[in-house]
Each structure stands twice: as structure tokens, then as C-alpha cells.
Short mmCIF file of N, CA and C in Angstrom, two decimals:
data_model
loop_
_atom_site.label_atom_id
_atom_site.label_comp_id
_atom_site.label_asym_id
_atom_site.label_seq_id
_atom_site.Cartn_x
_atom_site.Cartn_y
_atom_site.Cartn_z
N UNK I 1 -1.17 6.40 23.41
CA UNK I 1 -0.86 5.12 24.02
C UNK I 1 -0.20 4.23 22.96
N UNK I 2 0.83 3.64 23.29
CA UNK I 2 1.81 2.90 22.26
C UNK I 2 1.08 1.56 22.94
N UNK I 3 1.29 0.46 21.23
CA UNK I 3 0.49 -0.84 21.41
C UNK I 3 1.87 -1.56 22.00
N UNK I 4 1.96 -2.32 23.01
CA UNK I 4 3.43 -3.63 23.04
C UNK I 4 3.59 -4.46 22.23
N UNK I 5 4.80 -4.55 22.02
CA UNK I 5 5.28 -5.38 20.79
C UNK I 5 5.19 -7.04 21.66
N UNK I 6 5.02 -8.11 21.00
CA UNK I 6 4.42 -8.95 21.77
C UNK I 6 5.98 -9.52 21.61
N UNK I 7 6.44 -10.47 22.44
CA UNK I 7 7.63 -11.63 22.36
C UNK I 7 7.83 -12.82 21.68
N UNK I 8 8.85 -12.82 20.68
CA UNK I 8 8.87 -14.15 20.05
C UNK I 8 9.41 -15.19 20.57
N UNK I 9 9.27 -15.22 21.98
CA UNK I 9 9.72 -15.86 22.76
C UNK I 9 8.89 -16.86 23.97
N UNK I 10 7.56 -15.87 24.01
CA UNK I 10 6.60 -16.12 24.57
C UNK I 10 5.18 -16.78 24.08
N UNK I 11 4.88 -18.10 24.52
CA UNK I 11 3.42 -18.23 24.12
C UNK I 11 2.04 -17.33 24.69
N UNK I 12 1.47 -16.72 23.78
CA UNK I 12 0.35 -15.81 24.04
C UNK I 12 -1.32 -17.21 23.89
N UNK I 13 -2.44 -16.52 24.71
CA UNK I 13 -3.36 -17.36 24.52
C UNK I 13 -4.23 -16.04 24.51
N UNK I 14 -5.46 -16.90 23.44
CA UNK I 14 -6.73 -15.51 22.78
C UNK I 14 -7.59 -16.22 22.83
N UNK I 15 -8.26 -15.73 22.35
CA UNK I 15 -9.95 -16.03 22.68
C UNK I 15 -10.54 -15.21 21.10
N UNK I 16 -11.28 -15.77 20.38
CA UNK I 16 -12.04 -14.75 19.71
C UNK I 16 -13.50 -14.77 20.17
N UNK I 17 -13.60 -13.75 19.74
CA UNK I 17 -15.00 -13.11 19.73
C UNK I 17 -15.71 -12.67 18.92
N UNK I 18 -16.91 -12.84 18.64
CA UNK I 18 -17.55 -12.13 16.90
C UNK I 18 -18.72 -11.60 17.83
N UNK I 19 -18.70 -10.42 17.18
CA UNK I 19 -19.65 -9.65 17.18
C UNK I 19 -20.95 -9.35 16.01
N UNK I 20 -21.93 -9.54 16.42
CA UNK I 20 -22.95 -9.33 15.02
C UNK I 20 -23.37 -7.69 14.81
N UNK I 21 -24.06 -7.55 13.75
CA UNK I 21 -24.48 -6.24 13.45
C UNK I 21 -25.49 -5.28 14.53
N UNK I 22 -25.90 -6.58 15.17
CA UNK I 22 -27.10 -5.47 16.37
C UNK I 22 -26.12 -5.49 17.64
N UNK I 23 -25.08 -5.86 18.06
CA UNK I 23 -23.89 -5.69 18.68
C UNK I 23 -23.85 -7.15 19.74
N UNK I 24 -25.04 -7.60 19.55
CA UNK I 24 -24.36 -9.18 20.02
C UNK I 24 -23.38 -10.32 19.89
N UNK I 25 -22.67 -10.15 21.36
CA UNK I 25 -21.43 -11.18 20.71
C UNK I 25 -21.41 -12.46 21.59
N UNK I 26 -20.32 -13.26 21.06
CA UNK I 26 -20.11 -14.70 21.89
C UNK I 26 -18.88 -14.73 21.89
N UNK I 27 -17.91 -15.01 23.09
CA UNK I 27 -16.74 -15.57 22.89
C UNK I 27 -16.53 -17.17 22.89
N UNK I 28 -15.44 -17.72 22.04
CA UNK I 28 -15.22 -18.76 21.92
C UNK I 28 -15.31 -19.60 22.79
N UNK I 29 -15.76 -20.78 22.86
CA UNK I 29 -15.42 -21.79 24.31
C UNK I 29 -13.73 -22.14 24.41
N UNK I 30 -13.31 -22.16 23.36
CA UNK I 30 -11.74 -22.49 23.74
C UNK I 30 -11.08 -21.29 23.21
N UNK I 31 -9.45 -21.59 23.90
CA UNK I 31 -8.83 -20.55 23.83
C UNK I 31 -7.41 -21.26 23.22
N UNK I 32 -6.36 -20.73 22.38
CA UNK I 32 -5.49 -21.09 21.22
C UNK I 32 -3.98 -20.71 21.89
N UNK I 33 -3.37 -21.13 21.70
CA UNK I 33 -1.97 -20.54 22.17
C UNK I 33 -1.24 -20.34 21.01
N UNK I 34 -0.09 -19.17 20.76
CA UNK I 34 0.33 -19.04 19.79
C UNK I 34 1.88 -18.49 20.15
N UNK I 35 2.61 -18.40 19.21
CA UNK I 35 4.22 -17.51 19.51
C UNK I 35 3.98 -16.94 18.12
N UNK I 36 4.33 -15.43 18.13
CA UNK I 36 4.22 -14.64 17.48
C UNK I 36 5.80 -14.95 16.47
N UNK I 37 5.53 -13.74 15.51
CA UNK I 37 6.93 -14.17 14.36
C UNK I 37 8.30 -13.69 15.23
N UNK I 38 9.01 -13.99 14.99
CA UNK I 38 9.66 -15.29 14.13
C UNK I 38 9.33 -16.64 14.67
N UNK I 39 9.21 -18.13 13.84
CA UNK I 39 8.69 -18.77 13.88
C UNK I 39 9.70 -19.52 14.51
N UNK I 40 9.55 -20.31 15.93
CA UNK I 40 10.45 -21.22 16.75
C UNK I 40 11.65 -21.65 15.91
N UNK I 41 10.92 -22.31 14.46
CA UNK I 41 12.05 -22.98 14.11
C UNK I 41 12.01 -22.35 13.00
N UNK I 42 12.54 -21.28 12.99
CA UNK I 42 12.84 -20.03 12.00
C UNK I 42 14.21 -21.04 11.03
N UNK I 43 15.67 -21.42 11.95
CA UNK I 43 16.18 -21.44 11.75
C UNK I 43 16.84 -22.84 10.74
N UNK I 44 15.40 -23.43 10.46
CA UNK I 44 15.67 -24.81 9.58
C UNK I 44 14.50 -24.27 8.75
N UNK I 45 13.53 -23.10 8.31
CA UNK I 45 13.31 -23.26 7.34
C UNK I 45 14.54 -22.75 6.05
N UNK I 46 14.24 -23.41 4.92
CA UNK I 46 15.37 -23.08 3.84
C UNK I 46 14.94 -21.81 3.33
N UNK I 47 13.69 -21.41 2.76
CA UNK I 47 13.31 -20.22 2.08
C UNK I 47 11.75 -19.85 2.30
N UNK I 48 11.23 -18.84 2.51
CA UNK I 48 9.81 -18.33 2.50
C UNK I 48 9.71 -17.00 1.52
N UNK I 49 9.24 -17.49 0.38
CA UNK I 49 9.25 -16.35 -0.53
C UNK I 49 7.43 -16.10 -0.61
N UNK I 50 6.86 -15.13 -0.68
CA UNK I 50 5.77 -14.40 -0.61
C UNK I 50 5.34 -14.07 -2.24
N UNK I 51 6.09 -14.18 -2.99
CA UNK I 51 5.78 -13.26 -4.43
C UNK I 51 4.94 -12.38 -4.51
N UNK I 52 5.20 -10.88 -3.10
CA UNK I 52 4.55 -9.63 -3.30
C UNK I 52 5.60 -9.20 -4.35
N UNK I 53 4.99 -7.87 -5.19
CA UNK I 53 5.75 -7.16 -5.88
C UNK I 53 4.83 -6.17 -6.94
N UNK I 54 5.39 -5.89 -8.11
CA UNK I 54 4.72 -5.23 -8.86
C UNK I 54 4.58 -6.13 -10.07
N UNK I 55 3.51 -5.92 -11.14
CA UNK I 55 2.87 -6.74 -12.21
C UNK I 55 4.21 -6.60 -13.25
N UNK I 56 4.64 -7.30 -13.44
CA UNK I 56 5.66 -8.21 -14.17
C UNK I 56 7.04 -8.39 -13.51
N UNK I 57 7.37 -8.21 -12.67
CA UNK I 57 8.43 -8.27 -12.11
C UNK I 57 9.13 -9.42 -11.96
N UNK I 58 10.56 -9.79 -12.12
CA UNK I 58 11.33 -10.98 -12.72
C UNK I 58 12.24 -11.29 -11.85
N UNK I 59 12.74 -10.78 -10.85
CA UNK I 59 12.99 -11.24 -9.47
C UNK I 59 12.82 -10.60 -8.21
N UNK I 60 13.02 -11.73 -7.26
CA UNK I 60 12.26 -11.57 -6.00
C UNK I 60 13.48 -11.55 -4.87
N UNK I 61 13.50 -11.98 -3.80
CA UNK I 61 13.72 -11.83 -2.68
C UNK I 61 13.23 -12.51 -1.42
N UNK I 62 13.63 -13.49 -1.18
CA UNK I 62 12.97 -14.64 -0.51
C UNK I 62 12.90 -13.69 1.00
N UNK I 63 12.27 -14.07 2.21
CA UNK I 63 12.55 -13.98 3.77
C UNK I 63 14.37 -14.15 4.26
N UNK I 64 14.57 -14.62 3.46
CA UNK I 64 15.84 -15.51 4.06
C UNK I 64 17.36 -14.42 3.21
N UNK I 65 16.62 -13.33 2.26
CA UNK I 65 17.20 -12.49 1.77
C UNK I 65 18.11 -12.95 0.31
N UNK I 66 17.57 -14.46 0.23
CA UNK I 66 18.26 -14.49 -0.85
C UNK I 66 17.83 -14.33 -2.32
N UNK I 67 18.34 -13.83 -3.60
CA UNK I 67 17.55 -13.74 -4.45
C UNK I 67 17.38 -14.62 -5.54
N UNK I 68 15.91 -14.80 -6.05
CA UNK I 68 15.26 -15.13 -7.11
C UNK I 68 15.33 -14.92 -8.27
N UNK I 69 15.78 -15.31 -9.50
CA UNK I 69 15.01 -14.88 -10.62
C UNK I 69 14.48 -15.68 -11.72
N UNK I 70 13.44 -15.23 -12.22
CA UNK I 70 12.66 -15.86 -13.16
C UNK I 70 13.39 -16.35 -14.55
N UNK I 71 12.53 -17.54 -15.20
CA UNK I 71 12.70 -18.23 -16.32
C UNK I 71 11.68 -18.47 -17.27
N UNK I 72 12.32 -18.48 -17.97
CA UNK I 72 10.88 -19.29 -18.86
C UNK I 72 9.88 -18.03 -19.30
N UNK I 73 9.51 -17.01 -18.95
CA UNK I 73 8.71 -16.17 -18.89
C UNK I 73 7.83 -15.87 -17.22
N UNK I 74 7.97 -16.64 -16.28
CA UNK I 74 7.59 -16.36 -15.08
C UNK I 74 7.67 -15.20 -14.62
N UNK I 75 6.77 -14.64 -13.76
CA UNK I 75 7.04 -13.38 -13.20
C UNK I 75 5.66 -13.24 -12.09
N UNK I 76 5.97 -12.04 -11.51
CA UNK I 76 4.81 -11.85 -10.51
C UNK I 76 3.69 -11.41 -11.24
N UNK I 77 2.76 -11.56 -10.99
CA UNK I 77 1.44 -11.36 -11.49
C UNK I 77 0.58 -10.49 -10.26
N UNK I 78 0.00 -9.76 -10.78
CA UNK I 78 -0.93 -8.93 -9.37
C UNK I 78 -2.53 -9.15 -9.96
N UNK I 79 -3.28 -9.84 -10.87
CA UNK I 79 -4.37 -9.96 -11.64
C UNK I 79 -5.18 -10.97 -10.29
N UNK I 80 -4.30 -12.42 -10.27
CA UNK I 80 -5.28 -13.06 -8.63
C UNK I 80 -3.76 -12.99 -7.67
N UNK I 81 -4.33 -13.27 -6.54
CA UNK I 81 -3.86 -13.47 -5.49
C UNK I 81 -4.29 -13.62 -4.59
N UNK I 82 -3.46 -14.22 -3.48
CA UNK I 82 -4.09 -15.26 -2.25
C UNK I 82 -4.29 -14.33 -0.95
N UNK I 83 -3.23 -13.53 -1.06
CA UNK I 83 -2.91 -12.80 0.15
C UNK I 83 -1.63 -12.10 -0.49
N UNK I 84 -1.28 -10.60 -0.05
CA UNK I 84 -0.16 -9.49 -0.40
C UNK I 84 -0.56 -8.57 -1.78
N UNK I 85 0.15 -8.44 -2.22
CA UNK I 85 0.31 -7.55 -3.32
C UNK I 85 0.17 -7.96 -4.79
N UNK I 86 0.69 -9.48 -4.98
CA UNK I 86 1.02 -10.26 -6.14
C UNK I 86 0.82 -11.42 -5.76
N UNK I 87 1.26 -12.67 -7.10
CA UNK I 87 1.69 -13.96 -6.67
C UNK I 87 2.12 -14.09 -7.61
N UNK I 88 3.05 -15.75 -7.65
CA UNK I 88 4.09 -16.22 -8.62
C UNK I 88 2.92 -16.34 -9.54
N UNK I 89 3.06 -15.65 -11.39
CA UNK I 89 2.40 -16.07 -12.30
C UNK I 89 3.39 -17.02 -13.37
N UNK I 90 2.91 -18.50 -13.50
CA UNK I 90 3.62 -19.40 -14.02
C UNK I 90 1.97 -19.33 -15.23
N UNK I 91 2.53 -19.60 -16.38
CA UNK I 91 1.16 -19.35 -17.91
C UNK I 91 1.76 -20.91 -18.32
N UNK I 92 2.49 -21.44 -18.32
CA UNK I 92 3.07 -22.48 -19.13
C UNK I 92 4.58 -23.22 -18.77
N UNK I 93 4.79 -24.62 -19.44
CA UNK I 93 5.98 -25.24 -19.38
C UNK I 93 7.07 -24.24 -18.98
N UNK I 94 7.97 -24.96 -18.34
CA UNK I 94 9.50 -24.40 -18.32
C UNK I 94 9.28 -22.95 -18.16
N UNK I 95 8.46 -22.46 -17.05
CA UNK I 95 8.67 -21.25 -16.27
C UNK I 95 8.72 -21.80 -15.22
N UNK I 96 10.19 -21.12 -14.56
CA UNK I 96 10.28 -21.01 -13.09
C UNK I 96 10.79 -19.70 -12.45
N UNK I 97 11.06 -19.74 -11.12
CA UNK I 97 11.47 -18.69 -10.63
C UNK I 97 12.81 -19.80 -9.88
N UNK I 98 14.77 -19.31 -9.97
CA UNK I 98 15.55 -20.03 -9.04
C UNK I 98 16.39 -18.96 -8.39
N UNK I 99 17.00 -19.85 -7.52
CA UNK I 99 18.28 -19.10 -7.34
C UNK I 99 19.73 -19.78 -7.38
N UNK I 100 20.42 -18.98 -7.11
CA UNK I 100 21.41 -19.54 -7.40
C UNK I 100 21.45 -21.14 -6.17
N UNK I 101 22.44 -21.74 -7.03
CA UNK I 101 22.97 -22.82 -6.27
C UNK I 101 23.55 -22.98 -4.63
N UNK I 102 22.97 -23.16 -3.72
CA UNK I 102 23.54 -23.10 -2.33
C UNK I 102 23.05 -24.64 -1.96
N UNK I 103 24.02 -25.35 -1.40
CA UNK I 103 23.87 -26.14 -0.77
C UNK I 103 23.26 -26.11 0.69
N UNK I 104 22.56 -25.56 0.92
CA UNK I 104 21.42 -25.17 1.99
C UNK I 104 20.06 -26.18 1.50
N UNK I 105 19.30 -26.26 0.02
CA UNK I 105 18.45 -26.51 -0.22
C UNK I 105 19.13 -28.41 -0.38
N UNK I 106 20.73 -28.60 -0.39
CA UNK I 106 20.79 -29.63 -0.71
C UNK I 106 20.23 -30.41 0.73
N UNK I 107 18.68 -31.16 0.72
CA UNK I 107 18.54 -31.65 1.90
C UNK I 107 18.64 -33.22 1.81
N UNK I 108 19.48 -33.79 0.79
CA UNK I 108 19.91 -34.60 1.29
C UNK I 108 19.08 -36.33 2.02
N UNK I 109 18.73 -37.10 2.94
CA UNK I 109 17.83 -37.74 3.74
C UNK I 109 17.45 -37.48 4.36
N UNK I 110 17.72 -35.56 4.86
CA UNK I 110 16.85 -35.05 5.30
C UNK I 110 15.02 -35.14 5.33
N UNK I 111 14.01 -35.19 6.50
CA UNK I 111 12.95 -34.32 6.04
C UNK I 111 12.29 -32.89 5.28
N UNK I 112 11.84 -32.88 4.47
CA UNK I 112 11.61 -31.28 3.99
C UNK I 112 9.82 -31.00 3.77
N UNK I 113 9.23 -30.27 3.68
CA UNK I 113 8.32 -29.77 3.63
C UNK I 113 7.82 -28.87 2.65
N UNK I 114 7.31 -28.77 1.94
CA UNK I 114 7.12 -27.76 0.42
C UNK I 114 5.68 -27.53 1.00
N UNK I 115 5.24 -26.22 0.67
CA UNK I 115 3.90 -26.02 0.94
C UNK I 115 3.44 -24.72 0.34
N UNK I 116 2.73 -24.49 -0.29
CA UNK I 116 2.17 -23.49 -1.47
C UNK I 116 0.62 -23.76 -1.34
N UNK I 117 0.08 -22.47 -1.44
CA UNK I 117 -1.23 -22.21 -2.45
C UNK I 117 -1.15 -21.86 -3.67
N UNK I 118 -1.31 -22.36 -4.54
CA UNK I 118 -1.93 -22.62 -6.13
C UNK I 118 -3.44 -22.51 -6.83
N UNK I 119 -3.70 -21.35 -7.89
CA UNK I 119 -4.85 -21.29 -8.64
C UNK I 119 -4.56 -21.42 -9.85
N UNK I 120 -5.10 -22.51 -10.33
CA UNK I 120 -4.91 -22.47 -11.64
C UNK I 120 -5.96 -22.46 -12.42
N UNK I 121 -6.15 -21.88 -13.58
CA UNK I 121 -7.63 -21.15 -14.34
C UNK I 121 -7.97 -22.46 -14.79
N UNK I 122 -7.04 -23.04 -15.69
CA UNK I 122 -7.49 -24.65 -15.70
C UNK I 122 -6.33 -25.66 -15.58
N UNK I 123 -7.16 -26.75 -15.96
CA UNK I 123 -5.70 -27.91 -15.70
C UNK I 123 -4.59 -27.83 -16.62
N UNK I 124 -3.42 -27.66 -16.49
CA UNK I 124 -2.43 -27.43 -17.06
C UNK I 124 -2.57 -28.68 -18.54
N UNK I 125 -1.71 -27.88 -19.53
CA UNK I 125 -1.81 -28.93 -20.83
C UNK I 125 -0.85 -29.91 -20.38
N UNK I 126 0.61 -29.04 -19.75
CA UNK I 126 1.37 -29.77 -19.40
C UNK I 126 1.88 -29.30 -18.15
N UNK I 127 2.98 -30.27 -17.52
CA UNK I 127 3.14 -29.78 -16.16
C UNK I 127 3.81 -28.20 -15.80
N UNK I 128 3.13 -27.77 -14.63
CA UNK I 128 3.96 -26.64 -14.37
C UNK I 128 4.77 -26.56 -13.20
N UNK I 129 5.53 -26.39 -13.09
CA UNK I 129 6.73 -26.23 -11.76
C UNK I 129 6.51 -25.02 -10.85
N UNK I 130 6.51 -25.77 -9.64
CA UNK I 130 6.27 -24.95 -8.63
C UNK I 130 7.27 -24.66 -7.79
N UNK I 131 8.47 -25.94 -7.65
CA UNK I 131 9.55 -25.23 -6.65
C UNK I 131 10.62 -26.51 -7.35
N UNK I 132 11.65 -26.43 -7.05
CA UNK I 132 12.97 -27.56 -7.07
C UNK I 132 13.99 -27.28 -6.81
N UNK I 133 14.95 -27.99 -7.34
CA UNK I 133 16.36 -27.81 -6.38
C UNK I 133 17.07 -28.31 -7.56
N UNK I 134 18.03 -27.72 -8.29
CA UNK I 134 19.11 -27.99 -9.12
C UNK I 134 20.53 -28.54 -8.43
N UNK I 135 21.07 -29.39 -8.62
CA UNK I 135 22.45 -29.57 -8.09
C UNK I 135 23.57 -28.68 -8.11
N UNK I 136 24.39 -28.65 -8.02
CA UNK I 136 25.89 -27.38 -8.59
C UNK I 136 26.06 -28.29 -9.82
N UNK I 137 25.97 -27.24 -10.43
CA UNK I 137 26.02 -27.02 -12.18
C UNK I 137 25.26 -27.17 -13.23
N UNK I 138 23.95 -27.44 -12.37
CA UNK I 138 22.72 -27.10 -12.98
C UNK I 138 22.12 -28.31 -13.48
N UNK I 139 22.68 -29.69 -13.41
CA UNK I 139 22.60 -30.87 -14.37
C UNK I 139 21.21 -31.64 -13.76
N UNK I 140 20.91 -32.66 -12.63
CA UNK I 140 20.18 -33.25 -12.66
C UNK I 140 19.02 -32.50 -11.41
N UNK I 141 18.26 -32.43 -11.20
CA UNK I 141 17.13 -31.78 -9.72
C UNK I 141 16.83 -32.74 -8.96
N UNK I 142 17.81 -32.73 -7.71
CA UNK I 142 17.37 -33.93 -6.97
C UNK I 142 16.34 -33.65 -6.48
N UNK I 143 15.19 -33.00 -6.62
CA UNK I 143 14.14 -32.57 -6.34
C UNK I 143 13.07 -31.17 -7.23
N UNK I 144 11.96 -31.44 -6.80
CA UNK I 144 11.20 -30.81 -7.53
C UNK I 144 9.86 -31.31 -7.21
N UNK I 145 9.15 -29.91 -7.33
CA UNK I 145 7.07 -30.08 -6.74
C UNK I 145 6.72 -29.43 -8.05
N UNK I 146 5.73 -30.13 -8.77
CA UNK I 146 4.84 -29.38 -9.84
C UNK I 146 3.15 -29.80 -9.84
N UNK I 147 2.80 -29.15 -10.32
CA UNK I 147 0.69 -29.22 -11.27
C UNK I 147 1.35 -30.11 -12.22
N UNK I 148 0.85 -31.86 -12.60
CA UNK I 148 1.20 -31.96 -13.58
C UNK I 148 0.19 -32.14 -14.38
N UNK I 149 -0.17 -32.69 -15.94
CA UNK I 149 -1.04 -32.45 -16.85
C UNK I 149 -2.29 -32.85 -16.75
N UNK I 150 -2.73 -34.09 -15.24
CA UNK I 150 -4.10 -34.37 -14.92
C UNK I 150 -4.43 -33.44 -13.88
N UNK I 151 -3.72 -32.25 -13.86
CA UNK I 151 -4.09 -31.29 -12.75
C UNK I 151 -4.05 -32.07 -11.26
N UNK I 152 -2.71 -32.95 -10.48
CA UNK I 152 -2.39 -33.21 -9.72
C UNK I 152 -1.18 -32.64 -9.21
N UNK I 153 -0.82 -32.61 -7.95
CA UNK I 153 0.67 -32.08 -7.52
C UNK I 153 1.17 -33.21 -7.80
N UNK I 154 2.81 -33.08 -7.82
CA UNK I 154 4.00 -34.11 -7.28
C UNK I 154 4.95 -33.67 -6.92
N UNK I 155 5.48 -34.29 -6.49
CA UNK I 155 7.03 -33.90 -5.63
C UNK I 155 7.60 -35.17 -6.50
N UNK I 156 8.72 -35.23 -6.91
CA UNK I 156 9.91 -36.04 -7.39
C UNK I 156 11.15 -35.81 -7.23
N UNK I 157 11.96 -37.01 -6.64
CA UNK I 157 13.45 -37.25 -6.61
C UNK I 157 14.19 -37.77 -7.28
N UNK I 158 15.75 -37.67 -7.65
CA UNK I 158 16.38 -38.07 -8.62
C UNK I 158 17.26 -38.92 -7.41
N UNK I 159 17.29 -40.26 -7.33
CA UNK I 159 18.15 -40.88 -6.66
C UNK I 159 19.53 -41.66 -6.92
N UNK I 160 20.20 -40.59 -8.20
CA UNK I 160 21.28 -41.22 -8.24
C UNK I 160 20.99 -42.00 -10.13
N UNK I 161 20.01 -42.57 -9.70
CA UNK I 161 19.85 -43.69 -11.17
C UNK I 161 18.83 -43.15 -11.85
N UNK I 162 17.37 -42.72 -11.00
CA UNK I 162 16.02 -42.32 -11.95
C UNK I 162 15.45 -41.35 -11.56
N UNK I 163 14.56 -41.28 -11.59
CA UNK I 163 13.53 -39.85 -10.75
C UNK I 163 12.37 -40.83 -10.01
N UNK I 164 11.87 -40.72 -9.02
CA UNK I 164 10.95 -41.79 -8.36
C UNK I 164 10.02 -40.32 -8.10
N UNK I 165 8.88 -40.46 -8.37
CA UNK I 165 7.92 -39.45 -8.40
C UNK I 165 6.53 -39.90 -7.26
N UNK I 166 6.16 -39.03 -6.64
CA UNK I 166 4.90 -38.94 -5.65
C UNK I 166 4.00 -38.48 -6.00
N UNK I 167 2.42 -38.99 -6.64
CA UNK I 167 1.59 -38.17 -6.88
C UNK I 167 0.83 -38.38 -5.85
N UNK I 168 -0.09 -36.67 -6.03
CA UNK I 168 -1.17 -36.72 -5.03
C UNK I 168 -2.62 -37.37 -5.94
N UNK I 169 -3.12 -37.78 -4.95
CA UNK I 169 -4.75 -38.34 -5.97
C UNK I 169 -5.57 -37.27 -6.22
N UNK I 170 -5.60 -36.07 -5.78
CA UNK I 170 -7.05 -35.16 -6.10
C UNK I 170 -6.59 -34.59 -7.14
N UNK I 171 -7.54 -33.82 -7.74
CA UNK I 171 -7.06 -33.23 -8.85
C UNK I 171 -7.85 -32.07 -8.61
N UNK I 172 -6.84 -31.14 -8.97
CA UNK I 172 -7.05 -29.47 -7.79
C UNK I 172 -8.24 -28.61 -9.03
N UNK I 173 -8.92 -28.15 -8.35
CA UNK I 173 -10.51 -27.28 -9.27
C UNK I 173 -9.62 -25.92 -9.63
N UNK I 174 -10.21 -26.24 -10.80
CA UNK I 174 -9.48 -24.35 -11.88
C UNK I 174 -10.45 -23.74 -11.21
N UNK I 175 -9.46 -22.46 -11.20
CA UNK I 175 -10.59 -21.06 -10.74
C UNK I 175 -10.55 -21.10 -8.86
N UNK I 176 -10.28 -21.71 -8.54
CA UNK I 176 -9.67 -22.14 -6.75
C UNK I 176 -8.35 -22.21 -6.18
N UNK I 177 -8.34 -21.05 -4.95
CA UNK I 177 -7.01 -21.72 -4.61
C UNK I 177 -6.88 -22.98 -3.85
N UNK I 178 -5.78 -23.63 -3.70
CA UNK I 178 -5.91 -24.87 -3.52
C UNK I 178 -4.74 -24.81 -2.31
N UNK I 179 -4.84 -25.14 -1.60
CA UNK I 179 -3.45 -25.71 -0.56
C UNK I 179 -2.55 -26.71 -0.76
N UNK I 180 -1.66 -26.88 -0.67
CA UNK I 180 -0.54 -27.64 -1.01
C UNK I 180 0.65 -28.28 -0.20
N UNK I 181 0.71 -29.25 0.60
CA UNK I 181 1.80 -29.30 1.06
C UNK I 181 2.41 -30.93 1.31
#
């Protein structure tokens, strides 16, 4: 019996159910609706990179097929991870993982969305970079998300004159992954 491939077109609704060890179960009182992959609005995300791979590996391959490569000493790490095979291992300053220049990531007054899980063993000495956006020719990042040295995220923009920076208030626990967005 072949399983059906479900429609990415279609909303599906489930129910879970848990079962215990003496085989008693309960199903949920509510039920979830979902659309399977590809994601509705597949077509405005910019990049979904996974950092599966093998233990040191120096570039990647985003969803979107475009490629990555590392700086600084960055590379995939397979020692923790969240989910897959690997994850991005950043040890220190001025490691990143880019790609080349496409004006795709230039978003402009656009809305954008950055969203990562992050473990870090402890709070960084100094900041570490998690994602950004270089201009064509590499000069100023009208954008950029990092861990910076009180073990907080930020996102910062370059508007032309300065960098205007967003911090978050928590300050993320070493040894945890942390959500990010």
C-alpha cells in the first residue's frame, strides 16, 4: 500500500493523540489546520539554509539553491545541534558564512524577518554574527543580526549616515538553544 503524497495546496486538519505505555490514550480537544511544504509564501522568502552537512565543511547551499561560503574560520559543526545532521559552528569574531551579492536580500523598506536557533556554550567575549547583507562591493551592511558581548541578539541598519541598532533585552542562557526571531 503506497502512503498519498499530501497537497501543497490544500489545508489538512489533525488531531493528536498520545498514547501511554499500558496503551491508554486521549485525543486532543482541538484540532490544527496546516498546508504541507512548500510554504504558501514560499515565494518571498529570501533564503532557508539548514547547515546540515559534514564536520568541517565550508560551504553550503541554501533551499533557494544558492551558495554559501564561510569566513573567518566558520564552518558546520556536527558536535550540537538543533535538528539535521550539523549546525552553523561560529567559535569567535569575524566568522561568517555569505554569499555572493544579489540584490534579492537588498530589502530595502521592505519588511523582513530573520529567525534562527542559537546555542552558545557561553556569552560571547565579543559579538558574533549570525546573518547580514553586504551591499555590491562589499563596503557598508545595510543590515545584519548578531549575539553581541552581553549575550543579547541585535539586528542593525546602516541608513545611509550611521548604523541604528535594535537590541533585544534577555540575555540568552549558555548551554541552551535559544529561539530567535
Amino acid at each position: 500500500m503506497s502512503t498519498p503524497r499530501l497537497s501543497s495546496v490544500s489545508a489538512y486538519t489533525f488531531t493528536v493523540t498520545a498514547r501511554n505505555s499500558t496503551g491508554s490514550s486521549v485525543a486532543s480537544a482541538a484540532s490544527n489546520a496546516l498546508i504541507p511544504w512548500p510554504i504558501p509564501a514560499w515565494a518571498n522568502v529570501l533564503t532557508l539554509i539548514h547547515f546540515d552537512g559534514t564536520d568541517g565543511q565550508t560551504t553550503i547551499t541554501d533551499q533557494k539553491g544558492r551558495a554559501f561560503t564561510s569566513h573567518g574560520g566558520a564552518h558546520i559543526g556536527t558536535a550540537e545541534k538543533k535538528w539535521g545532521s550539523a549546525a552553523l559552528e561560529n567559535t569567535g569574531a569575524s566568522q561568517w558564512f555569505d554569499a555572493p551579492y544579489a540584490a534579492v536580500f537588498n530589502c530595502g523598506a521592505n519588511d523582513v524577518t530573520v529567525e534562527c536557533w542559537v546555542f552558545g556554550a557561553a556569552v560571547p567575549a565579543s559579538a558574533l554574527a549570525v546573518c547580514g547583507f553586504s551591499s555590491a562591493g562589499g563596503g557598508t551592511m545595510p543590515w545584519y543580526f548578531e549575539i553581541d558581548s552581553s549575550g543579547k541578539a541585535q539586528i542593525g541598519g546602516y541608513d545611509g549616515a550611521a548604523y541604528q541598532v535594535a537590541q533585544g533585552t534577555t540575555v540568552l542562557s549558555p548551554g541552551i538553544w535559544s529561539h530567535i526571531a
